[in-house]
Amino acid sequence: MQRNVFIKTFGCQMNERDSEIMSQILGTLGYIECLEESQADLIILNTCSIRAKAEQKVMSHLGALRKEKTKRPSLKICVAGCVAQQEGNNIVRKMPHVDLVIGTQEIYKIGELISELEDSTVATALSNEYEIPRFIPNKKTISSGTSYKKFVTIMQGCNNFCTYCVVPYTRGREVSRNSDDIIEEIRVLINNGVKEVTLLGQNVNSYGKTNPVSNQKPGYDFADLLHDVANIEGLKRLRFTTSNPKDLTDRLMRCFRDIPLLCPQFHLPVQAGSNNVLKRMNRKYTRESYLELVDKLREYRPDIVITTDVIVGFPGETDEDFEQTMDMLETVRYHGSFSFKYSDRPGTASLKLDNKISEAVKSARLSRFQKRQDEICLEHNQNFVGSILEVMVEGCDGESIKTRSATNHLVHIDSDQTLPAGAIVQAEIIQAGLHSLKGALV
Ligand code: 5AD
Ligand code: SF4
């Protein structure tokens, strides 16, 4: 029997892939993804709790679904992801119209849980001995989402306990996925037309280090995995995210020199520029050691585009501390960044710190940072004008072609040509904006 599932994903790329996994598993039970909530027999909210705002969004969406459930009592509502893990039973207590709460380590069981659903099932076990189940999508289930680029999960969880961060509590301890499974999944993807993969984990740099991968020789690490993946016949582009600077080895940085299909793009979250703040964040690196990494990366791959994450207004952040964050931006000249106001999260160590920064100060710091980042980003983008970039086609509408460069810039090309998604062409950059470049086919 065909049934429709509607999945709404909040938060990170990890969650995007988890949503796709749930869709692929449900696909084997006859569920088809639909685009409208109103057509769904099953609605899944795959949630994020990284900041209070993200969690509020989920809660208000869930509240609104109460009406829908009253109208259509056969509708099933499922909450997955980080809020599900964090809140567990509280969700069904507050929202009795929720049928299933499924935690971050339970998503591979969604098929069984949905088939045998009893009133308000809560499945949020979080184990230190967790292993990522062997799950390889097949030709039939692969098709959800885009066809030419895909995310591949290589690890789950986090052991770092940055003092502001909820992730170690919502995703559990770090566990690396069996590398044979990763490579087999990528082979299947390539055989089905995929050209680009992004390897995903909360801290990919420590792949294989904690919870050693059972099928591998001792010492097999993320650099080994990158080399093995890059050798898979037919792969055109390789990316990864996210990295913690404290675990960035020289061997890994050399991959940017030695693996041509590894895209020259590195997201290296700095979070703060002041050593005092970094220490209180438990980041385990200093601004000096971070800057050394940036220099090394640029030595190994001169065209590398470095982006970052920044938190402003961490408890106790002084004006001088914040100036150090601004100075980091001037020194590294990031091509782009995600910047956030510090947000108190349940269970984290920073929740208990004194000297919380006022909303007004946080807002002022954030806008100052973002304004300067935009200026720098535009300057970088303008430097591309006149150069020729290899770009991958994302889509065509008869008037223009939307493409992406290896540096992860969006490049729009005026052209009535129809090229298949995933095709690689050369574009001369003729104009630069803040959010995209304009190119001409060469
Ligand atoms: N408050 C604000 N930003 C946060 N981040 C993580 N936790 C918090 C928090 N409590 C940011 C970090 C991280 C990104 C994914 O979200 O910058 O790198
Ligand atoms: Fe949000 Fe972090 Fe969970 Fe991703 S891992 S969904 S960013 S809280």
Short mmCIF file of C-alpha atoms and ligand atoms in Angstrom, two decimals:
data_model
loop_
_atom_site.label_atom_id
_atom_site.label_comp_id
_atom_site.label_asym_id
_atom_site.label_seq_id
_atom_site.Cartn_x
_atom_site.Cartn_y
_atom_site.Cartn_z
CA MET A 1 0.00 0.00 0.00
CA GLN A 2 1.39 3.40 -0.95
CA ARG A 3 1.53 5.97 1.80
CA ASN A 4 2.94 9.48 1.83
CA VAL A 5 5.59 10.77 4.18
CA PHE A 6 6.45 14.45 4.62
CA ILE A 7 9.82 15.15 6.23
CA LYS A 8 10.85 18.59 7.45
CA THR A 9 14.50 18.92 8.32
CA PHE A 10 15.89 21.51 10.73
CA GLY A 11 19.57 22.12 11.48
CA CYS A 12 22.71 20.67 9.98
CA GLN A 13 23.76 18.55 7.01
CA MET A 14 24.00 15.57 9.35
CA ASN A 15 20.27 15.96 9.90
CA GLU A 16 19.69 16.29 6.14
CA ARG A 17 21.39 12.96 5.58
CA ASP A 18 19.49 11.40 8.53
CA SER A 19 16.22 12.57 6.94
CA GLU A 20 17.27 10.97 3.68
CA ILE A 21 18.14 7.72 5.50
CA MET A 22 14.70 7.67 7.15
CA SER A 23 13.09 8.33 3.77
CA GLN A 24 15.12 5.53 2.19
CA ILE A 25 14.17 3.07 4.93
CA LEU A 26 10.50 4.08 4.76
CA GLY A 27 10.70 3.73 0.97
CA THR A 28 11.21 -0.01 1.43
CA LEU A 29 7.88 -0.07 3.32
CA GLY A 30 6.00 1.63 0.51
CA TYR A 31 6.21 5.23 1.75
CA ILE A 32 6.77 7.93 -0.86
CA GLU A 33 7.98 11.41 0.05
CA CYS A 34 5.44 14.14 -0.64
CA LEU A 35 5.88 17.90 -0.82
CA GLU A 36 2.81 19.00 1.14
CA GLU A 37 2.09 18.32 4.78
CA SER A 38 -1.62 18.12 3.93
CA GLN A 39 -1.02 15.07 1.70
CA ALA A 40 0.99 13.16 4.28
CA ASP A 41 -0.01 10.02 6.17
CA LEU A 42 3.16 10.45 8.22
CA ILE A 43 4.88 13.72 9.13
CA ILE A 44 8.43 13.63 10.47
CA LEU A 45 10.07 16.69 11.99
CA ASN A 46 13.81 16.05 12.11
CA THR A 47 14.83 18.60 14.68
CA CYS A 48 17.79 20.68 15.84
CA SER A 49 18.51 22.05 19.30
CA ILE A 50 21.82 23.82 18.72
CA ARG A 51 20.40 27.18 19.82
CA ALA A 52 17.25 28.04 21.75
CA LYS A 53 15.73 29.59 18.62
CA ALA A 54 16.09 26.36 16.63
CA GLU A 55 14.26 24.48 19.36
CA GLN A 56 11.48 27.09 19.58
CA LYS A 57 10.88 26.75 15.84
CA VAL A 58 10.32 23.02 16.26
CA MET A 59 7.98 23.45 19.21
CA SER A 60 5.81 26.00 17.45
CA HIS A 61 5.62 23.81 14.34
CA LEU A 62 4.60 20.85 16.51
CA GLY A 63 1.97 22.95 18.25
CA ALA A 64 0.46 23.86 14.89
CA LEU A 65 0.21 20.18 13.94
CA ARG A 66 -2.25 19.56 16.78
CA LYS A 67 -5.09 20.96 14.64
CA GLU A 68 -4.10 18.83 11.65
CA LYS A 69 -4.19 15.72 13.84
CA THR A 70 -7.68 16.59 15.14
CA LYS A 71 -8.87 16.95 11.54
CA ARG A 72 -7.21 13.70 10.44
CA PRO A 73 -6.83 11.31 13.39
CA SER A 74 -5.13 8.67 11.22
CA LEU A 75 -2.20 11.04 10.59
CA LYS A 76 1.00 9.90 12.32
CA ILE A 77 3.39 12.52 13.70
CA CYS A 78 7.01 11.71 14.47
CA VAL A 79 9.70 13.87 16.09
CA ALA A 80 13.28 12.86 15.30
CA GLY A 81 16.71 14.41 15.77
CA CYS A 82 18.31 16.44 18.53
CA VAL A 83 15.20 17.88 20.19
CA ALA A 84 13.69 14.37 20.23
CA GLN A 85 16.83 13.04 21.91
CA GLN A 86 17.03 15.91 24.38
CA GLU A 87 13.36 16.09 25.37
CA GLY A 88 12.24 12.45 24.96
CA ASN A 89 9.15 11.83 27.10
CA ASN A 90 8.60 15.55 27.69
CA ILE A 91 7.51 15.86 24.07
CA VAL A 92 4.60 13.44 24.35
CA ARG A 93 3.70 14.83 27.75
CA LYS A 94 3.38 18.34 26.32
CA MET A 95 2.19 17.27 22.87
CA PRO A 96 0.03 14.15 23.15
CA HIS A 97 -0.69 14.31 19.41
CA VAL A 98 2.89 13.13 18.75
CA ASP A 99 2.96 9.40 17.94
CA LEU A 100 6.69 8.68 17.84
CA VAL A 101 9.75 10.33 19.36
CA ILE A 102 12.85 8.83 17.82
CA GLY A 103 16.35 9.67 19.07
CA THR A 104 19.52 10.20 17.09
CA GLN A 105 20.85 6.65 17.50
CA GLU A 106 17.49 5.05 16.70
CA ILE A 107 16.74 6.37 13.22
CA TYR A 108 17.81 3.16 11.47
CA LYS A 109 14.97 1.45 13.37
CA ILE A 110 12.31 3.79 12.03
CA GLY A 111 10.89 1.07 9.75
CA GLU A 112 10.11 -1.30 12.63
CA LEU A 113 8.97 1.50 14.93
CA ILE A 114 6.48 2.86 12.41
CA SER A 115 5.15 -0.60 11.48
CA GLU A 116 4.56 -1.57 15.10
CA LEU A 117 3.57 1.85 16.35
CA GLU A 118 1.71 1.90 19.65
CA ASP A 119 0.32 4.99 21.34
CA SER A 120 3.08 7.56 21.83
CA THR A 121 6.22 5.51 21.42
CA VAL A 122 9.43 7.09 22.73
CA ALA A 123 12.64 5.50 21.42
CA THR A 124 15.59 7.58 22.54
CA ALA A 125 18.22 5.14 23.82
CA LEU A 126 21.72 6.65 23.69
CA SER A 127 24.51 4.12 24.19
CA ASN A 128 28.27 4.50 24.50
CA GLU A 129 28.63 1.17 22.70
CA TYR A 130 26.60 2.29 19.70
CA GLU A 131 27.71 1.16 16.24
CA ILE A 132 26.40 2.75 13.06
CA PRO A 133 24.33 -0.02 11.44
CA ARG A 134 25.26 -1.31 8.02
CA PHE A 135 22.87 0.49 5.68
CA ILE A 136 23.66 0.87 2.00
CA PRO A 137 21.01 2.55 -0.13
CA ASN A 138 20.15 0.76 -3.36
CA LYS A 139 19.17 1.94 -6.82
CA LYS A 140 15.53 2.20 -5.84
CA THR A 141 15.95 4.07 -2.56
CA ILE A 142 18.79 6.35 -3.66
CA SER A 143 16.60 8.65 -5.68
CA SER A 144 15.36 10.91 -2.90
CA GLY A 145 16.85 14.40 -3.12
CA THR A 146 19.36 15.58 -5.70
CA SER A 147 20.94 13.00 -7.94
CA TYR A 148 24.45 14.26 -8.63
CA LYS A 149 25.74 15.19 -5.18
CA LYS A 150 25.18 13.41 -1.92
CA PHE A 151 26.09 13.47 1.76
CA VAL A 152 27.67 10.34 3.23
CA THR A 153 27.79 9.89 7.00
CA ILE A 154 31.19 8.67 8.21
CA MET A 155 30.77 9.17 11.93
CA GLN A 156 28.28 10.18 14.55
CA GLY A 157 28.45 11.90 17.91
CA CYS A 158 31.02 14.06 19.61
CA ASN A 159 33.49 13.68 22.49
CA ASN A 160 34.75 17.22 22.71
CA PHE A 161 32.37 18.84 25.17
CA CYS A 162 32.85 22.42 24.10
CA THR A 163 31.21 24.14 27.05
CA TYR A 164 28.46 25.86 24.99
CA CYS A 165 27.46 22.82 22.94
CA VAL A 166 24.52 20.50 23.28
CA VAL A 167 25.70 18.02 20.62
CA PRO A 168 27.58 15.58 22.90
CA TYR A 169 24.32 15.20 24.83
CA THR A 170 22.02 14.87 21.82
CA ARG A 171 24.24 12.73 19.61
CA GLY A 172 26.18 10.75 22.17
CA ARG A 173 29.78 9.55 22.02
CA GLU A 174 31.84 9.65 18.87
CA VAL A 175 31.60 6.53 16.73
CA SER A 176 33.20 5.94 13.34
CA ARG A 177 31.41 4.07 10.60
CA ASN A 178 33.01 0.99 9.07
CA SER A 179 35.08 2.22 6.12
CA ASP A 180 34.04 -0.70 3.87
CA ASP A 181 30.41 0.42 4.30
CA ILE A 182 31.35 4.02 3.48
CA ILE A 183 33.22 3.01 0.34
CA GLU A 184 30.51 0.64 -0.79
CA GLU A 185 27.87 3.32 -0.32
CA ILE A 186 29.90 5.76 -2.43
CA ARG A 187 30.37 3.13 -5.16
CA VAL A 188 26.62 2.58 -5.30
CA LEU A 189 26.07 6.34 -5.46
CA ILE A 190 28.55 6.76 -8.32
CA ASN A 191 27.02 3.85 -10.26
CA ASN A 192 23.76 5.77 -10.01
CA GLY A 193 25.10 9.03 -11.42
CA VAL A 194 26.48 10.81 -8.36
CA LYS A 195 29.58 12.94 -9.10
CA GLU A 196 30.24 14.64 -5.78
CA VAL A 197 30.14 13.45 -2.18
CA THR A 198 30.51 15.30 1.10
CA LEU A 199 31.72 13.16 4.01
CA LEU A 200 29.86 14.08 7.19
CA GLY A 201 30.59 13.96 10.87
CA GLN A 202 30.58 16.30 13.86
CA ASN A 203 34.36 16.07 13.95
CA VAL A 204 35.64 14.17 10.91
CA ASN A 205 39.27 14.83 11.90
CA SER A 206 39.03 12.23 14.63
CA TYR A 207 37.58 9.55 12.33
CA GLY A 208 38.86 6.13 13.46
CA LYS A 209 40.51 7.48 16.61
CA THR A 210 37.75 6.89 19.09
CA ASN A 211 35.89 3.64 18.73
CA PRO A 212 38.42 2.25 16.22
CA VAL A 213 36.82 0.97 13.05
CA SER A 214 36.60 -2.79 13.46
CA ASN A 215 37.45 -3.74 9.88
CA GLN A 216 40.57 -1.58 9.61
CA LYS A 217 44.21 -1.90 10.44
CA PRO A 218 45.21 0.03 13.57
CA GLY A 219 45.88 3.69 12.90
CA TYR A 220 43.54 3.97 9.90
CA ASP A 221 42.46 7.59 10.08
CA PHE A 222 40.57 10.30 8.21
CA ALA A 223 43.46 11.00 5.82
CA ASP A 224 43.50 7.27 4.89
CA LEU A 225 39.76 7.39 4.29
CA LEU A 226 40.08 10.49 2.09
CA HIS A 227 42.72 8.77 -0.05
CA ASP A 228 40.61 5.60 -0.34
CA VAL A 229 37.46 7.52 -1.25
CA ALA A 230 39.32 9.68 -3.78
CA ASN A 231 40.51 6.51 -5.52
CA ILE A 232 36.96 5.32 -6.20
CA GLU A 233 36.54 5.29 -9.97
CA GLY A 234 34.15 7.93 -11.29
CA LEU A 235 34.11 10.36 -8.35
CA LYS A 236 34.64 13.95 -9.53
CA ARG A 237 34.51 16.01 -6.35
CA LEU A 238 35.07 15.29 -2.68
CA ARG A 239 34.28 17.53 0.30
CA PHE A 240 33.95 17.01 4.04
CA THR A 241 32.57 18.75 7.10
CA THR A 242 33.03 19.52 10.03
CA SER A 243 36.50 19.79 11.51
CA ASN A 244 37.71 20.73 14.96
CA PRO A 245 41.01 22.64 14.67
CA LYS A 246 42.45 20.82 17.67
CA ASP A 247 42.54 17.54 15.72
CA LEU A 248 43.78 18.86 12.39
CA THR A 249 46.96 16.93 11.56
CA ASP A 250 49.64 17.87 9.04
CA ARG A 251 48.90 14.62 7.24
CA LEU A 252 45.28 15.62 6.80
CA MET A 253 46.22 19.11 5.59
CA ARG A 254 48.55 17.56 3.02
CA CYS A 255 45.52 15.82 1.49
CA PHE A 256 44.62 19.22 0.03
CA ARG A 257 47.93 19.17 -1.83
CA ASP A 258 47.93 15.49 -2.74
CA ILE A 259 44.29 14.78 -3.67
CA PRO A 260 43.27 16.93 -6.65
CA LEU A 261 39.58 16.06 -6.44
CA LEU A 262 39.41 17.18 -2.81
CA CYS A 263 37.78 20.60 -3.26
CA PRO A 264 39.82 23.63 -2.12
CA GLN A 265 37.30 24.58 0.55
CA PHE A 266 37.72 24.18 4.29
CA HIS A 267 35.21 24.97 6.99
CA LEU A 268 37.32 25.46 10.12
CA PRO A 269 35.19 26.75 13.00
CA VAL A 270 37.19 29.17 15.17
CA GLN A 271 34.28 30.23 17.48
CA ALA A 272 36.28 33.05 19.13
CA GLY A 273 39.51 34.98 18.67
CA SER A 274 40.45 35.45 22.29
CA ASN A 275 42.52 32.82 24.07
CA ASN A 276 40.63 33.51 27.31
CA VAL A 277 37.31 32.77 25.64
CA LEU A 278 38.68 29.76 23.74
CA LYS A 279 39.86 28.35 27.04
CA ARG A 280 36.48 28.84 28.70
CA MET A 281 34.85 27.28 25.64
CA ASN A 282 37.14 24.23 26.16
CA ARG A 283 38.27 24.42 22.54
CA LYS A 284 41.81 23.14 23.29
CA TYR A 285 43.61 25.37 20.77
CA THR A 286 44.88 28.94 20.84
CA ARG A 287 44.52 31.74 18.32
CA GLU A 288 48.22 31.30 17.54
CA SER A 289 47.96 27.56 16.85
CA TYR A 290 44.82 28.17 14.77
CA LEU A 291 46.60 30.77 12.64
CA GLU A 292 49.46 28.33 12.07
CA LEU A 293 46.93 25.85 10.66
CA VAL A 294 45.55 28.49 8.32
CA ASP A 295 49.07 29.29 7.05
CA LYS A 296 49.82 25.60 6.50
CA LEU A 297 46.57 25.02 4.63
CA ARG A 298 47.33 27.95 2.33
CA GLU A 299 50.86 26.69 1.78
CA TYR A 300 49.56 23.25 0.74
CA ARG A 301 46.67 24.61 -1.35
CA PRO A 302 47.10 28.30 -2.24
CA ASP A 303 43.58 28.61 -3.71
CA ILE A 304 41.88 27.17 -0.61
CA VAL A 305 38.76 29.01 0.56
CA ILE A 306 38.48 29.04 4.35
CA THR A 307 35.16 29.59 6.12
CA THR A 308 34.30 29.51 9.80
CA ASP A 309 31.75 29.57 12.62
CA VAL A 310 31.81 32.30 15.27
CA ILE A 311 29.92 32.75 18.52
CA VAL A 312 29.65 36.28 19.91
CA GLY A 313 28.77 37.07 23.50
CA PHE A 314 30.00 33.91 25.19
CA PRO A 315 29.61 34.42 28.97
CA GLY A 316 32.25 36.85 30.21
CA GLU A 317 33.30 37.98 26.70
CA THR A 318 34.78 41.48 27.19
CA ASP A 319 35.08 44.20 24.56
CA GLU A 320 38.78 43.29 24.27
CA ASP A 321 37.91 39.61 23.76
CA PHE A 322 35.51 40.54 21.01
CA GLU A 323 38.15 42.76 19.34
CA GLN A 324 40.28 39.61 19.13
CA THR A 325 37.47 37.90 17.20
CA MET A 326 37.33 40.89 14.85
CA ASP A 327 41.10 40.68 14.53
CA MET A 328 40.84 37.01 13.60
CA LEU A 329 38.48 37.98 10.79
CA GLU A 330 40.95 40.62 9.54
CA THR A 331 43.91 38.25 9.78
CA VAL A 332 42.42 35.15 8.18
CA ARG A 333 40.13 37.12 5.89
CA TYR A 334 37.54 34.35 5.83
CA HIS A 335 35.65 33.92 2.58
CA GLY A 336 32.51 33.43 4.63
CA SER A 337 31.24 32.55 8.06
CA PHE A 338 28.24 31.52 10.09
CA SER A 339 28.03 33.73 13.15
CA PHE A 340 25.71 33.37 16.11
CA LYS A 341 24.79 35.00 19.37
CA TYR A 342 25.66 32.74 22.29
CA SER A 343 22.60 30.80 23.43
CA ASP A 344 22.24 28.93 26.75
CA ARG A 345 21.61 25.22 26.17
CA PRO A 346 20.33 22.64 28.67
CA GLY A 347 22.97 20.44 30.25
CA THR A 348 25.98 22.38 28.97
CA ALA A 349 28.77 23.64 31.23
CA SER A 350 28.50 27.26 30.07
CA LEU A 351 24.90 27.39 31.28
CA LYS A 352 26.29 27.73 34.80
CA LEU A 353 28.85 30.45 33.99
CA ASP A 354 28.38 33.94 35.42
CA ASN A 355 28.64 37.19 33.49
CA LYS A 356 26.11 36.44 30.78
CA ILE A 357 26.22 39.07 28.06
CA SER A 358 23.12 41.16 27.38
CA GLU A 359 21.06 40.69 24.21
CA ALA A 360 21.83 44.26 23.17
CA VAL A 361 25.60 43.76 23.38
CA LYS A 362 25.37 40.40 21.60
CA SER A 363 23.31 41.94 18.80
CA ALA A 364 25.70 44.86 18.37
CA ARG A 365 28.73 42.55 18.24
CA LEU A 366 27.01 40.22 15.80
CA SER A 367 26.06 42.96 13.36
CA ARG A 368 29.53 44.47 13.50
CA PHE A 369 31.09 41.10 12.74
CA GLN A 370 28.66 40.29 9.96
CA LYS A 371 29.02 43.69 8.30
CA ARG A 372 32.80 43.37 8.13
CA GLN A 373 32.56 39.75 7.00
CA ASP A 374 30.28 40.79 4.12
CA GLU A 375 32.80 43.42 2.99
CA ILE A 376 35.64 40.90 3.05
CA CYS A 377 33.56 38.27 1.29
CA LEU A 378 32.68 40.72 -1.50
CA GLU A 379 36.35 41.66 -1.89
CA HIS A 380 37.27 37.98 -2.21
CA ASN A 381 34.48 37.42 -4.73
CA GLN A 382 35.59 40.41 -6.80
CA ASN A 383 39.07 38.89 -6.99
CA PHE A 384 37.58 36.00 -8.95
CA VAL A 385 36.53 38.31 -11.80
CA GLY A 386 38.60 37.50 -14.88
CA SER A 387 39.55 34.01 -13.70
CA ILE A 388 38.35 30.75 -15.17
CA LEU A 389 36.73 28.28 -12.77
CA GLU A 390 35.69 24.70 -13.27
CA VAL A 391 32.03 24.57 -12.28
CA MET A 392 29.52 21.76 -11.80
CA VAL A 393 26.02 22.18 -13.20
CA GLU A 394 23.24 22.19 -10.58
CA GLY A 395 20.32 23.02 -12.87
CA CYS A 396 19.17 24.91 -16.00
CA ASP A 397 15.97 26.88 -16.68
CA GLY A 398 16.42 27.71 -20.39
CA GLU A 399 17.77 31.19 -19.60
CA SER A 400 20.55 30.51 -17.17
CA ILE A 401 22.62 27.67 -15.78
CA LYS A 402 23.14 27.41 -12.05
CA THR A 403 26.54 25.97 -11.22
CA ARG A 404 28.93 25.59 -8.31
CA SER A 405 32.69 25.97 -8.24
CA ALA A 406 35.03 23.65 -6.36
CA THR A 407 35.47 26.52 -3.89
CA ASN A 408 31.72 26.18 -3.25
CA HIS A 409 30.74 29.48 -4.90
CA LEU A 410 27.43 29.67 -6.67
CA VAL A 411 28.09 30.70 -10.30
CA HIS A 412 25.19 31.79 -12.55
CA ILE A 413 25.75 31.57 -16.29
CA ASP A 414 23.42 33.25 -18.81
CA SER A 415 22.78 30.58 -21.43
CA ASP A 416 19.84 28.83 -23.08
CA GLN A 417 21.81 25.57 -23.20
CA THR A 418 20.46 22.63 -21.26
CA LEU A 419 23.23 20.71 -19.57
CA PRO A 420 22.71 17.71 -17.29
CA ALA A 421 23.07 18.25 -13.54
CA GLY A 422 26.53 17.09 -12.49
CA ALA A 423 28.20 18.07 -15.80
CA ILE A 424 31.46 19.96 -15.41
CA VAL A 425 32.17 23.03 -17.56
CA GLN A 426 34.59 25.96 -17.55
CA ALA A 427 33.29 29.43 -16.73
CA GLU A 428 34.98 32.80 -16.96
CA ILE A 429 33.90 34.92 -14.01
CA ILE A 430 32.56 38.25 -15.29
CA GLN A 431 30.83 39.73 -12.24
CA ALA A 432 30.82 39.24 -8.48
CA GLY A 433 28.15 39.78 -5.86
CA LEU A 434 28.08 38.99 -2.17
CA HIS A 435 26.20 35.72 -2.51
CA SER A 436 27.11 34.55 -6.00
CA LEU A 437 29.31 35.04 -9.05
CA LYS A 438 28.29 35.52 -12.64
CA GLY A 439 30.14 33.57 -15.31
CA ALA A 440 30.26 33.01 -19.06
CA LEU A 441 30.78 29.59 -20.61
CA VAL A 442 34.29 29.19 -22.01
N1 5AD B 1 25.08 29.21 21.10
C1 5AD B 1 25.37 29.79 19.92
N2 5AD B 1 25.95 29.14 18.89
C2 5AD B 1 26.26 27.83 19.07
N3 5AD B 1 26.84 26.95 18.25
C3 5AD B 1 26.90 25.78 18.89
N4 5AD B 1 26.39 25.88 20.11
C4 5AD B 1 25.97 27.17 20.26
C5 5AD B 1 25.36 27.90 21.32
N5 5AD B 1 25.09 27.34 22.49
C6 5AD B 1 27.33 27.28 16.91
C7 5AD B 1 28.81 27.00 16.80
C8 5AD B 1 28.86 25.75 15.96
C9 5AD B 1 27.66 25.93 15.08
C10 5AD B 1 27.17 24.69 14.44
O1 5AD B 1 26.69 26.47 15.96
O2 5AD B 1 29.41 28.08 16.11
O3 5AD B 1 30.05 25.62 15.23
FE1 SF4 B 2 21.51 20.80 15.36
FE2 SF4 B 2 23.90 20.03 16.20
FE3 SF4 B 2 21.93 18.31 16.26
FE4 SF4 B 2 22.96 19.07 13.90
S1 SF4 B 2 23.99 17.92 15.54
S2 SF4 B 2 20.83 18.91 14.40
S3 SF4 B 2 23.44 21.24 14.35
S4 SF4 B 2 22.10 20.21 17.44
#
